[in-house]
mmCIF file of C-alpha atoms in Angstrom:
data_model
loop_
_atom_site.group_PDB
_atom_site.id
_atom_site.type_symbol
_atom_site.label_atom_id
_atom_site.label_comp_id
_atom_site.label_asym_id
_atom_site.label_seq_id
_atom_site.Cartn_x
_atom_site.Cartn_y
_atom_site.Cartn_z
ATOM 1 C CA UNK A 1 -13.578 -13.516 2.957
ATOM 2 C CA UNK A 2 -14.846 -14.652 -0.402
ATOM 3 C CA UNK A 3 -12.441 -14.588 -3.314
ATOM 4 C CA UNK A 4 -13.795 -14.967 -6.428
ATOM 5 C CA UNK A 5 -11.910 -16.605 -9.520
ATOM 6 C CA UNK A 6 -13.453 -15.843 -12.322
ATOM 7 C CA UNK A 7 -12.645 -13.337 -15.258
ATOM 8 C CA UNK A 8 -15.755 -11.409 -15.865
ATOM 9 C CA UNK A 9 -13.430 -10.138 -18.848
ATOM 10 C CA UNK A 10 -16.220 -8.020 -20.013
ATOM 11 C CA UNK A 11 -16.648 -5.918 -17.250
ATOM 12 C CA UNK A 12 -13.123 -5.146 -16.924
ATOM 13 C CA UNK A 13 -12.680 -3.967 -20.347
ATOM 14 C CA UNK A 14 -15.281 -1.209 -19.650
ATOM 15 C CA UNK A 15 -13.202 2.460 -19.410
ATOM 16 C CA UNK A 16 -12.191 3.201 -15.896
ATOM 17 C CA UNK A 17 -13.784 6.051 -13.782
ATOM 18 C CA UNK A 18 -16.256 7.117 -16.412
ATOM 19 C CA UNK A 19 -20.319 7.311 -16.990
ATOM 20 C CA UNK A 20 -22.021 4.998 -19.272
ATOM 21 C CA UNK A 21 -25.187 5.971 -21.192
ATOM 22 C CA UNK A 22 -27.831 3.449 -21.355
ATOM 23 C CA UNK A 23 -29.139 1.904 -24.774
ATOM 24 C CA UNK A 24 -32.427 2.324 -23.994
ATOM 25 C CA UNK A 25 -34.544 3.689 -21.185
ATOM 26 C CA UNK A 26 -36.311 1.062 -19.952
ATOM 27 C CA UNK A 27 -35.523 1.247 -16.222
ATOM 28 C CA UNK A 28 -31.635 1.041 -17.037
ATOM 29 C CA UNK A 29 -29.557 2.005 -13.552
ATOM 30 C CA UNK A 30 -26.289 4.245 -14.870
ATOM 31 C CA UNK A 31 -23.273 4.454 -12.475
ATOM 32 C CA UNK A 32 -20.655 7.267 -12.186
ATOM 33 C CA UNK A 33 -17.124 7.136 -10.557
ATOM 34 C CA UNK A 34 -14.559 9.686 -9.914
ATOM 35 C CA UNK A 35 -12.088 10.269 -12.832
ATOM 36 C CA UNK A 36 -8.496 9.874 -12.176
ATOM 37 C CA UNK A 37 -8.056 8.393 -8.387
ATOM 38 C CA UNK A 38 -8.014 9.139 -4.821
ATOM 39 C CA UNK A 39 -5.443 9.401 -2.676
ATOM 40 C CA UNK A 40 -4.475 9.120 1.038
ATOM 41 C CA UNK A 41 -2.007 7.033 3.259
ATOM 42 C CA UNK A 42 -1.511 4.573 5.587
ATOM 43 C CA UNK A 43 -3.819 5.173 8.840
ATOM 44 C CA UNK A 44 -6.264 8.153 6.986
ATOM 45 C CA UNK A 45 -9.578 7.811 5.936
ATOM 46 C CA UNK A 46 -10.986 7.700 2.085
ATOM 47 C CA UNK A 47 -14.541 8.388 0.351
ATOM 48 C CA UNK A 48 -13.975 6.217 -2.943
ATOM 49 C CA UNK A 49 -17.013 7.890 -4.848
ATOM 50 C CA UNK A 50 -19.751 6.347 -6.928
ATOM 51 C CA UNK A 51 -23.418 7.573 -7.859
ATOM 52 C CA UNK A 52 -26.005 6.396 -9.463
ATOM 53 C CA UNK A 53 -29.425 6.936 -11.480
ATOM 54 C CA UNK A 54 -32.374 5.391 -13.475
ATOM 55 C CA UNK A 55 -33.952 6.108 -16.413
ATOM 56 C CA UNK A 56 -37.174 6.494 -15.711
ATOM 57 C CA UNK A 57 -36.288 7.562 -11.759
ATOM 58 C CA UNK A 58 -39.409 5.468 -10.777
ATOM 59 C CA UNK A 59 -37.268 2.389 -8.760
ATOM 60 C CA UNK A 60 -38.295 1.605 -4.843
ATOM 61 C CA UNK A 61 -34.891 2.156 -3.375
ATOM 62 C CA UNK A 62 -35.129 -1.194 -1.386
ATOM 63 C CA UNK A 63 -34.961 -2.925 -4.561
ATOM 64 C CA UNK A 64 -31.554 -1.890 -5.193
ATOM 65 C CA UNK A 65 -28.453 -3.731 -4.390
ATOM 66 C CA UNK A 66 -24.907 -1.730 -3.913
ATOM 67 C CA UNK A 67 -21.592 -4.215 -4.026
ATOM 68 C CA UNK A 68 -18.110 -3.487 -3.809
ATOM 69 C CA UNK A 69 -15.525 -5.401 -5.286
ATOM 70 C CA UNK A 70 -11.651 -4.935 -4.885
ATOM 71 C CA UNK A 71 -9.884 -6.139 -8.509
ATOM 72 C CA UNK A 72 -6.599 -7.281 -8.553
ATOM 73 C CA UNK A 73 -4.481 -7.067 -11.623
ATOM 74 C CA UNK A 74 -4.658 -11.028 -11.384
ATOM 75 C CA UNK A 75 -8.614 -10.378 -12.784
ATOM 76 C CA UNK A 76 -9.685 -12.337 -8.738
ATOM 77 C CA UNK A 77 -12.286 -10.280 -7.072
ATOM 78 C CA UNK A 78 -12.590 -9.779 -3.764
ATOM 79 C CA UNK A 79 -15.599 -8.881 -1.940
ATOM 80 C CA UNK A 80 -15.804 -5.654 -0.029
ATOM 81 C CA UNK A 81 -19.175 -4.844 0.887
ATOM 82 C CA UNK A 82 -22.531 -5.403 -0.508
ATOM 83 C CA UNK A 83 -26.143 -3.570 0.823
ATOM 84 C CA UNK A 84 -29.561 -4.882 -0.644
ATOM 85 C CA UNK A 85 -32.105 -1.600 0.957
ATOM 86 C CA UNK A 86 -31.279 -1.421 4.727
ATOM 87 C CA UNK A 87 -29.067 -4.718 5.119
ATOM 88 C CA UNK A 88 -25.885 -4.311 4.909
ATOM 89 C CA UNK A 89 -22.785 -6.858 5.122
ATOM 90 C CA UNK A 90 -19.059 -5.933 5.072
ATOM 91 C CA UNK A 91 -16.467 -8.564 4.490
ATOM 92 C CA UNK A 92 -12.467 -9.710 5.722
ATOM 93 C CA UNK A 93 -10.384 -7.111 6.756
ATOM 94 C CA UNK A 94 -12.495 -4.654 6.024
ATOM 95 C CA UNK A 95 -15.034 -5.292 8.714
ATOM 96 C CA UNK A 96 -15.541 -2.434 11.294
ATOM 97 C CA UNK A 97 -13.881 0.107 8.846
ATOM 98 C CA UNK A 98 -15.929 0.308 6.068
ATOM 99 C CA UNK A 99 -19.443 1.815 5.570
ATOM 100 C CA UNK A 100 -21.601 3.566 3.047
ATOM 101 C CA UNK A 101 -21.361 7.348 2.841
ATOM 102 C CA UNK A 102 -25.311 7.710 2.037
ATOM 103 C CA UNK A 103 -24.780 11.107 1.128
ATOM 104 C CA UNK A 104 -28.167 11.559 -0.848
ATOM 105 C CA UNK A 105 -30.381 8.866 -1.930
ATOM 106 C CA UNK A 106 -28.307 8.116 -5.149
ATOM 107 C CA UNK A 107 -25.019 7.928 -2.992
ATOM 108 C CA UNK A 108 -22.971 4.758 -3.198
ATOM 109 C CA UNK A 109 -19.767 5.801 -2.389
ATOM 110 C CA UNK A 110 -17.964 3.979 -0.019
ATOM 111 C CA UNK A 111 -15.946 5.200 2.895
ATOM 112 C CA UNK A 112 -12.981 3.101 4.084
ATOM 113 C CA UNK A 113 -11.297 4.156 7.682
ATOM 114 C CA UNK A 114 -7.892 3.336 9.156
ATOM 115 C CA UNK A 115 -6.887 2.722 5.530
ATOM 116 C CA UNK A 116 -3.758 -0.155 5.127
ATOM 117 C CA UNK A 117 -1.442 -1.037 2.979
ATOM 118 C CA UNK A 118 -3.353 -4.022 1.558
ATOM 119 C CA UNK A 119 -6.247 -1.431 0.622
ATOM 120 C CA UNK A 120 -4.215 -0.244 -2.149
ATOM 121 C CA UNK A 121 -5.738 -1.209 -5.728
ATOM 122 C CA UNK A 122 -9.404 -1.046 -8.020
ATOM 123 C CA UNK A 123 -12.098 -1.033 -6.244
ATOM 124 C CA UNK A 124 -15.606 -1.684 -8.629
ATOM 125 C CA UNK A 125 -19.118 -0.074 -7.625
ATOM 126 C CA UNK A 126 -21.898 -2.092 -8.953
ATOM 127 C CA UNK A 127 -25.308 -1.036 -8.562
ATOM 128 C CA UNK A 128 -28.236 -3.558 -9.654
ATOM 129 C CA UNK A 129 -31.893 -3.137 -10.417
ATOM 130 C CA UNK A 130 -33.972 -6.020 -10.612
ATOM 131 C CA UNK A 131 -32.289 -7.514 -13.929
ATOM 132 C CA UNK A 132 -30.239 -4.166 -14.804
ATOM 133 C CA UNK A 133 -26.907 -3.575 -13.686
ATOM 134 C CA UNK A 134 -23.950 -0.854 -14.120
ATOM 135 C CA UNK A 135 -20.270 -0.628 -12.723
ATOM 136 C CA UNK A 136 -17.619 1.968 -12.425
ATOM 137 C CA UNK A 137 -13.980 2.129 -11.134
ATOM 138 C CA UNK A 138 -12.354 3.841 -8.765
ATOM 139 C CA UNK A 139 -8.638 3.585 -7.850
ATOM 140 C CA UNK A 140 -7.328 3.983 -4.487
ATOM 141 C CA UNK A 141 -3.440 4.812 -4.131
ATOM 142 C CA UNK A 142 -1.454 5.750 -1.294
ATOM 143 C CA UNK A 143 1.416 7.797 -0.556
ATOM 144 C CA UNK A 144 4.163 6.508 0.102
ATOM 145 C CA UNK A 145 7.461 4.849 -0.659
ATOM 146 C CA UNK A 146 9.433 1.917 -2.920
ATOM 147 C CA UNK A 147 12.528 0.219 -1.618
ATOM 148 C CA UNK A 148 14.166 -2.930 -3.213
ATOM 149 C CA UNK A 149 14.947 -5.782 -0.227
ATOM 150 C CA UNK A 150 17.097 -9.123 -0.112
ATOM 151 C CA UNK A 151 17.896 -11.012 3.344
ATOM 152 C CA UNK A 152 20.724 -11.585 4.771
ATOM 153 C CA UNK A 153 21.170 -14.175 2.807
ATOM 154 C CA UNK A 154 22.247 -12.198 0.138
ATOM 155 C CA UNK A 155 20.855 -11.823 -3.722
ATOM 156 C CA UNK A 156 18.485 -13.452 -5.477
ATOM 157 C CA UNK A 157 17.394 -15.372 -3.186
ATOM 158 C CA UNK A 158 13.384 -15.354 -2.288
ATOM 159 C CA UNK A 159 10.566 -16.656 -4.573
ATOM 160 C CA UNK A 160 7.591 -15.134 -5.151
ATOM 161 C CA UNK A 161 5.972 -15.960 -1.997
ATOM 162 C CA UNK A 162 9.358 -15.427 -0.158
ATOM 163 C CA UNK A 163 9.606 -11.906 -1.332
ATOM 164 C CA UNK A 164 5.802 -11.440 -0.475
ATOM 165 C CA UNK A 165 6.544 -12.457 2.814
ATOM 166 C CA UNK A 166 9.610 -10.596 3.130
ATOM 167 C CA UNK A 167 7.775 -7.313 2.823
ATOM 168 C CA UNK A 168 5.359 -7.709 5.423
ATOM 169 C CA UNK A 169 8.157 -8.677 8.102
ATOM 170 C CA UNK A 170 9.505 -5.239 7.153
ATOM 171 C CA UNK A 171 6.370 -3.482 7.341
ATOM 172 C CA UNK A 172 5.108 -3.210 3.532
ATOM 173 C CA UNK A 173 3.988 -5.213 0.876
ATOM 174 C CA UNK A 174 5.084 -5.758 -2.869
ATOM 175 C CA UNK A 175 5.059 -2.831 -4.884
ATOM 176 C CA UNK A 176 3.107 -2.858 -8.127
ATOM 177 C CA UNK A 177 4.348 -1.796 -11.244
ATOM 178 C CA UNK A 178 2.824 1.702 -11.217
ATOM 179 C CA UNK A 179 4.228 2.301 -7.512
ATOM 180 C CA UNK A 180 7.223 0.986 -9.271
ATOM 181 C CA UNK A 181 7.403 3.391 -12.367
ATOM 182 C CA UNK A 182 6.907 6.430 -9.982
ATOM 183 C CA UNK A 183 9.445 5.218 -7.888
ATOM 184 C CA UNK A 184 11.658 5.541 -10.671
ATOM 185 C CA UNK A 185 10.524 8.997 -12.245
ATOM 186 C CA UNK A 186 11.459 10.130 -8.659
ATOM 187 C CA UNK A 187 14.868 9.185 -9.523
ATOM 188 C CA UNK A 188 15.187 5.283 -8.318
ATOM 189 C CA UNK A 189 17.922 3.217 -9.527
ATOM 190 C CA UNK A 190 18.302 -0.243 -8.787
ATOM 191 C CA UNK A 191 20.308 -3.060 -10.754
ATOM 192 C CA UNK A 192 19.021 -5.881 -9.300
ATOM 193 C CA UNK A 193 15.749 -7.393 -10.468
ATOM 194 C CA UNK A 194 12.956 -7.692 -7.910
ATOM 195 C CA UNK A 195 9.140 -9.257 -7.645
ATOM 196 C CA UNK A 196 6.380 -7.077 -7.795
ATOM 197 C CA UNK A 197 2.857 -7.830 -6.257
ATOM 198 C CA UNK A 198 1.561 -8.957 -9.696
ATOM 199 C CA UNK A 199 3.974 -11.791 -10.157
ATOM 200 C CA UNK A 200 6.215 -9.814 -12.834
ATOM 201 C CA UNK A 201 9.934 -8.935 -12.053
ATOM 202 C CA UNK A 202 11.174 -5.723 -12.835
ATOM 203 C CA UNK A 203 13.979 -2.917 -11.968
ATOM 204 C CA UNK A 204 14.300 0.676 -13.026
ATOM 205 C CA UNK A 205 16.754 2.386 -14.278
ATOM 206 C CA UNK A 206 17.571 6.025 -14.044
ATOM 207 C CA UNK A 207 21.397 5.870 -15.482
ATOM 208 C CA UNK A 208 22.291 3.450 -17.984
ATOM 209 C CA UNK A 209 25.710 1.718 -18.084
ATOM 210 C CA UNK A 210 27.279 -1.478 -19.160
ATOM 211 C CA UNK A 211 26.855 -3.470 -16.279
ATOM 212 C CA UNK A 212 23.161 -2.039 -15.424
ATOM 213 C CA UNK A 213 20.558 -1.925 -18.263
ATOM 214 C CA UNK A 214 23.353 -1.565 -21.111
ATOM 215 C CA UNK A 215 24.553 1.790 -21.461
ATOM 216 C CA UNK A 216 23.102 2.332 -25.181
ATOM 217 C CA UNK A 217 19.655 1.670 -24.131
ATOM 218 C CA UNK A 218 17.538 4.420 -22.766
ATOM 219 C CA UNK A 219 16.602 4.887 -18.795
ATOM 220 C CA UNK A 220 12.864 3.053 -17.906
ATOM 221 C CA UNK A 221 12.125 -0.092 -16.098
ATOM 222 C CA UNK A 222 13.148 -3.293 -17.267
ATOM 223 C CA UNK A 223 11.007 -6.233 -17.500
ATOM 224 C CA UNK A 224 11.182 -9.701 -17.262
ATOM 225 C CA UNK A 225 7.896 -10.188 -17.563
ATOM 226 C CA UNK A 226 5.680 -13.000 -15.037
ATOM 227 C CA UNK A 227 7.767 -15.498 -13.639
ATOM 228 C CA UNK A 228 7.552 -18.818 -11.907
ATOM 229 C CA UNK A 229 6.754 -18.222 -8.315
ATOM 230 C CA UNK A 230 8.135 -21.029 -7.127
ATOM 231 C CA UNK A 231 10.890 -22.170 -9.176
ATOM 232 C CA UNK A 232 12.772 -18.890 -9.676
ATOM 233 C CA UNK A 233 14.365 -16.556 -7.725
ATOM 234 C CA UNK A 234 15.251 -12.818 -7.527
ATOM 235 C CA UNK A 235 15.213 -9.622 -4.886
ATOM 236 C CA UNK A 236 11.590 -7.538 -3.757
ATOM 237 C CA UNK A 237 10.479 -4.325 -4.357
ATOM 238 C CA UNK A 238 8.448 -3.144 -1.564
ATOM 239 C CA UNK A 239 6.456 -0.383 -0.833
ATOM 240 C CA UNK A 240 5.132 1.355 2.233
ATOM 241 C CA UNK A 241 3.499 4.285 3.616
ATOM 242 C CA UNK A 242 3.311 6.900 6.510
ATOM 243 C CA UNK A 243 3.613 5.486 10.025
ATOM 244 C CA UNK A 244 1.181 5.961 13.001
ATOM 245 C CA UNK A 245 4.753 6.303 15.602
ATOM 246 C CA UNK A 246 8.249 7.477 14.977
ATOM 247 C CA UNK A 247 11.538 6.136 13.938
ATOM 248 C CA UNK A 248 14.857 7.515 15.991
ATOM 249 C CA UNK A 249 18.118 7.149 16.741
ATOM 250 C CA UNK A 250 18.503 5.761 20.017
ATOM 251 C CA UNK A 251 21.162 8.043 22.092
ATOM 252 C CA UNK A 252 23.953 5.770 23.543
ATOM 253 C CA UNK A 253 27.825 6.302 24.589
ATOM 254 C CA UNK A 254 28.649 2.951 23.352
ATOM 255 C CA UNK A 255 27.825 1.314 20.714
ATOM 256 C CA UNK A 256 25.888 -2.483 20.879
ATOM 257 C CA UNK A 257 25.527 -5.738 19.681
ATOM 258 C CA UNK A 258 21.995 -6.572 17.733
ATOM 259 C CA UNK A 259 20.928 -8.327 21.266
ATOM 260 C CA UNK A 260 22.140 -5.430 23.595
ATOM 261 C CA UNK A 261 20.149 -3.311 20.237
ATOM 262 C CA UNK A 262 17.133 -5.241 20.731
ATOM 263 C CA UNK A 263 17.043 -4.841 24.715
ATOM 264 C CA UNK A 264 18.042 -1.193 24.639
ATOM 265 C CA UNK A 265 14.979 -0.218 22.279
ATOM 266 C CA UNK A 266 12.793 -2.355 24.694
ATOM 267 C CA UNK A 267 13.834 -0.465 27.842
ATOM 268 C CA UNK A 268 12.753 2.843 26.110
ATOM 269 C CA UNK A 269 9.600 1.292 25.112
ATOM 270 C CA UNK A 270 9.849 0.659 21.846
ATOM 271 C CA UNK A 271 11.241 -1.799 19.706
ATOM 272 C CA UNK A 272 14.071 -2.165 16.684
ATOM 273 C CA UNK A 273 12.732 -0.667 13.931
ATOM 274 C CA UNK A 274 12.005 -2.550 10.386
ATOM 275 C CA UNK A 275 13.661 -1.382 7.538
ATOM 276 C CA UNK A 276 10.054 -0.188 6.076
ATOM 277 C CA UNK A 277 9.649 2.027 8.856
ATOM 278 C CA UNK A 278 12.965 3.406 8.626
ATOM 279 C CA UNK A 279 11.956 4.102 4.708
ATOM 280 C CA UNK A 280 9.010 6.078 5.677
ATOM 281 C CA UNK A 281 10.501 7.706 8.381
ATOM 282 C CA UNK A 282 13.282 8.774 5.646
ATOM 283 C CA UNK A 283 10.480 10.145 3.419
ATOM 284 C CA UNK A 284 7.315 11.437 5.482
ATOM 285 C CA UNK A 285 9.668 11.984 9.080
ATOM 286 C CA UNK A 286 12.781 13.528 6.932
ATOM 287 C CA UNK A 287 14.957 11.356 8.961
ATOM 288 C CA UNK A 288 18.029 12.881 8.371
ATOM 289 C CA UNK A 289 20.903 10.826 10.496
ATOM 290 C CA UNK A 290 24.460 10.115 9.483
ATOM 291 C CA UNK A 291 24.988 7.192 12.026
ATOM 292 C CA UNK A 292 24.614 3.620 11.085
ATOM 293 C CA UNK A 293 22.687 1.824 13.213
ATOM 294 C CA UNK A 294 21.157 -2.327 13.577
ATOM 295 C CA UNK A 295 17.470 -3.070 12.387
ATOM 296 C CA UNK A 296 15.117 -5.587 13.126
ATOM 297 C CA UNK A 297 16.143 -7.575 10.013
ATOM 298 C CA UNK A 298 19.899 -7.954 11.194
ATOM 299 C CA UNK A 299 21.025 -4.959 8.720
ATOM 300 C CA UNK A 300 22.719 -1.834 9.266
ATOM 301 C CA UNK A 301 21.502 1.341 7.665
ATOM 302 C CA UNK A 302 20.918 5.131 8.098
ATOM 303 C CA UNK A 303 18.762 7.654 6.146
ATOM 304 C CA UNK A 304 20.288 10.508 4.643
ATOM 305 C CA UNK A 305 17.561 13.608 3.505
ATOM 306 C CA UNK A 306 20.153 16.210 3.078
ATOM 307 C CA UNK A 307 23.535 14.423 1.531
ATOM 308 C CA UNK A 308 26.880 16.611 2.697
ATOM 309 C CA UNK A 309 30.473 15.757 2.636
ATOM 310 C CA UNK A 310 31.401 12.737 4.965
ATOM 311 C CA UNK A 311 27.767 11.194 5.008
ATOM 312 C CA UNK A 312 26.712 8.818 2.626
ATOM 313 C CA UNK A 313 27.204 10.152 -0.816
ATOM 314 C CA UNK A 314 25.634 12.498 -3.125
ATOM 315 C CA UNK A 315 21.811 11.612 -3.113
ATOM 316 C CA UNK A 316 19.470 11.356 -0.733
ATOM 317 C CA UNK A 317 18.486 8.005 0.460
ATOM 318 C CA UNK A 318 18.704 5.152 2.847
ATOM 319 C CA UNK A 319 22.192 3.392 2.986
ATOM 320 C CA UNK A 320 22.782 0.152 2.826
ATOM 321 C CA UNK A 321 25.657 -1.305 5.222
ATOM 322 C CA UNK A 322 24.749 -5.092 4.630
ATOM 323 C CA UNK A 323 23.894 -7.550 7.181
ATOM 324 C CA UNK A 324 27.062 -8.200 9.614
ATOM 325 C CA UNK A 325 27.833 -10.499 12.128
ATOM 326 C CA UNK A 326 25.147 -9.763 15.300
ATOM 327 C CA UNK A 327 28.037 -9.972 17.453
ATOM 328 C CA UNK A 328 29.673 -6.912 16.395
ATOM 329 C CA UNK A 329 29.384 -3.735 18.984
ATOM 330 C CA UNK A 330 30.190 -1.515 16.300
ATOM 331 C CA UNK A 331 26.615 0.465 15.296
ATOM 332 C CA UNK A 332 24.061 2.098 17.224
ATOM 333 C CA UNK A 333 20.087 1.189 16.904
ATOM 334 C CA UNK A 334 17.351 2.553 15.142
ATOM 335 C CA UNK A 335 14.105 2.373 17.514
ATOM 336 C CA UNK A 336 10.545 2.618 16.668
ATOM 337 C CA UNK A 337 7.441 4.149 18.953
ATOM 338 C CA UNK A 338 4.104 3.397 18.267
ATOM 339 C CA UNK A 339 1.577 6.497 18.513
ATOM 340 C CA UNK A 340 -0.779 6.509 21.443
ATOM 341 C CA UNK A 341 -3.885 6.485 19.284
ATOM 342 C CA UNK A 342 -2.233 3.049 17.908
ATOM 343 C CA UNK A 343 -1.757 1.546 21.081
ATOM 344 C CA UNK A 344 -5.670 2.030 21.917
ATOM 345 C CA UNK A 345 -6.424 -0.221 18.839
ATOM 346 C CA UNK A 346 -10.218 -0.879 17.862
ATOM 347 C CA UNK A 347 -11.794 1.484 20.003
ATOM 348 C CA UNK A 348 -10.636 4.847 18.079
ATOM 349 C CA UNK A 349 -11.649 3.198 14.958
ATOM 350 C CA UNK A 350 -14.983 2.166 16.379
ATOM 351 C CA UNK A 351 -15.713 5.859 18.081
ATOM 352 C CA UNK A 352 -14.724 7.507 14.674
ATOM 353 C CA UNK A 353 -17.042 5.586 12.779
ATOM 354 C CA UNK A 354 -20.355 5.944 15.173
ATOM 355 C CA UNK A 355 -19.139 9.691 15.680
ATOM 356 C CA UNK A 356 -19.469 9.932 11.729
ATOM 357 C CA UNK A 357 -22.626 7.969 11.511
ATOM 358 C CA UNK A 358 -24.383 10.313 14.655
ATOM 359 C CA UNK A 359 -23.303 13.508 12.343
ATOM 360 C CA UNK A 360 -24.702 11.631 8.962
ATOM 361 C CA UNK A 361 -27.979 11.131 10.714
ATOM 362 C CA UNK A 362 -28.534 14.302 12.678
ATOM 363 C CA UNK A 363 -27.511 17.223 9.562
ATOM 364 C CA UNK A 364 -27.010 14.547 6.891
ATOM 365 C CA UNK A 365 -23.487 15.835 6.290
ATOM 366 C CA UNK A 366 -20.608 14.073 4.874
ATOM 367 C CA UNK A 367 -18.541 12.466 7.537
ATOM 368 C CA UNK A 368 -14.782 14.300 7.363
ATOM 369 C CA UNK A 369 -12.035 12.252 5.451
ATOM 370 C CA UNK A 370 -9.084 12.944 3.726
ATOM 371 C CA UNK A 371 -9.944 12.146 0.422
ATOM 372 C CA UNK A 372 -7.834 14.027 -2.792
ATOM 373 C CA UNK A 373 -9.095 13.450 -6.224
ATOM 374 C CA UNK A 374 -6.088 13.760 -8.929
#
């Protein structure tokens, strides 16, 4: 996987998502991209669309080269896929998933299967003639869900790369800010200040008081702007998304230790859930459990959907029952089962994709995805 470094500040200044008109018409290629973004989640599929023209149409269509480039807010640019007339090279992680719709002979939307986590972000479509080139935007979110982390042990206590890595053992990745700021019109409210994916540390809050956010200001999301990453230290913000399995309470007459936890998930073929997957469970299962029970991480938590007397408050939400010691038999265990379809790995991915690329070349139709344009 190539990264590049540089800033290429002018094409990023260009207006998201929208078509350019040429200054003149001498064989200038024009690029359109979907306004607004797309949307799908964990595990789907995604058409991120771009199309393009010339003025004059008179270009040999082997002459003209199609890249994709994934931006990060960091300005680095990450190479996706690139296709000069019938060769075609697709790079990293995105290798075996990723492949050109070719929907008409203008087409250069892209189509991205078994989407992750890490596919979140700006993705640019460049198209280049000869010595004339064009871009356009397209922004690929995800549904899904923000939860502030810290280990066991305790606050403020993971760097930058800590909290990145902190994530990932828990199933997610860093939130970024926008995840973050719908997080918080959804009603989050968090005190402690956490890392975000762009190197910024931020928390939102929905009720003001002394002691969080100072009561006179109004509700938002503080920020402390970009931070050391090595030197200083705060909580995460993570986010993830729908899960290809299921979260559950594991059914026991007595409660266990985190070791008995571990070995009791195990023997029903599963494992200890992460405290990601118990988020999305929460929000795309509507777990809805009042019993506290261990997680991979060493914690104790349950999710709550529909809040009643006796069980975890008012709101809705995953509680948070800290990190005791592993020796205590006094909780039960959340387990998590992969899907089938997960378990078979590559070779779904791989059938999907020459299944869609049989139907493209026998009726020319577009392959079936679950693409939503907001």
């Amino acid at each position: 996987m190539r990264i590049h470094t540089q800033t290429r500040a002018d094409s990023i200044k260009q207006e998201a998502n929208t078509s350019k008109q040429a200054e003149d018409d001498t064989g200038a290629v024009i690029v359109q991209t979907a306004p607004g973004k797309v949307v799908t989640h964990r595990g789907g599929s995604i058409t991120l669309p771009c199309r393009y023209h010339h003025e004059p149409e008179n270009t040999d269509p082997a002459r003209i080269r199609i890249k994709w480039t994934k931006v990060t807010d960091a300005l680095q640019f990450e190479d996706v896929f690139v296709a000069l007339g019938r060769q075609q090279r697709v790079f990293g992680s995105y290798r075996g998933r990723v492949f050109l719709e070719q929907a008409g002979p203008s087409d250069a939307s892209l189509i991205i299967q078994n989407v992750t986590l890490e596919d979140y972000g700006r993705y640019e479509c460049e198209v280049t003639n000869d010595m004339e080139d064009d871009t356009g935007f397209v922004n690929l979110d995800l549904e899904g869900v923000v939860f502030p982390y810290y280990p066991r042990e305790g606050r403020y206590k993971l760097n930058y790369h800590q909290a990145e890595d902190a994530c990932k053992q828990q199933d997610a990745i860093l939130a970024s800010h926008s995840q973050l700021h719908k997080a918080w019109l959804d009603g989050l409210d968090w005190c402690n200040a956490g890392w975000l994916e762009d190197g910024s540390v931020q928390y939102p809050i929905s009720h003001p008081r002394d002691q969080c956010g100072r009561k006179d200001n109004p509700a938002g999301v503080r920020n402390y702007g970009y931070r050391h990453k090595e030197d200083e230290r705060y909580d995460a913000f993570c986010f993830t998304s729908k899960l290809n399995g299921k979260v559950y309470f594991l059914k026991r007459f007595k409660k266990v230790n985190y070791v008995e936890a571990m070995k009791a998930c195990t023997r029903d073929g599963s494992a200890v859930a992460k405290v990601g997957q118990l988020y999305a469970a929460w929000k795309f299962q509507l777990l809805d459990r009042c019993e506290a029970g261990w997680l991979e991480d060493g914690s104790i938590r349950y999710p709550i959907v529909n809040p009643r007397s006796r069980c975890g408050g008012s709101q809705p939400g995953v509680r948070h029952l800290g990190f005791p010691d592993k020796k205590f038999r006094l909780y039960g265990v959340y387990c998590f089962r992969k899907s089938k379809d997960e378990t078979a790995g590559g070779n779904e991915i791989t059938k999907s994709i020459t299944d869609s690329l049989t139907r493209r070349e026998s009726n020319n139709s577009t392959p079936m995805n679950s693409t939503k344009v907001i």
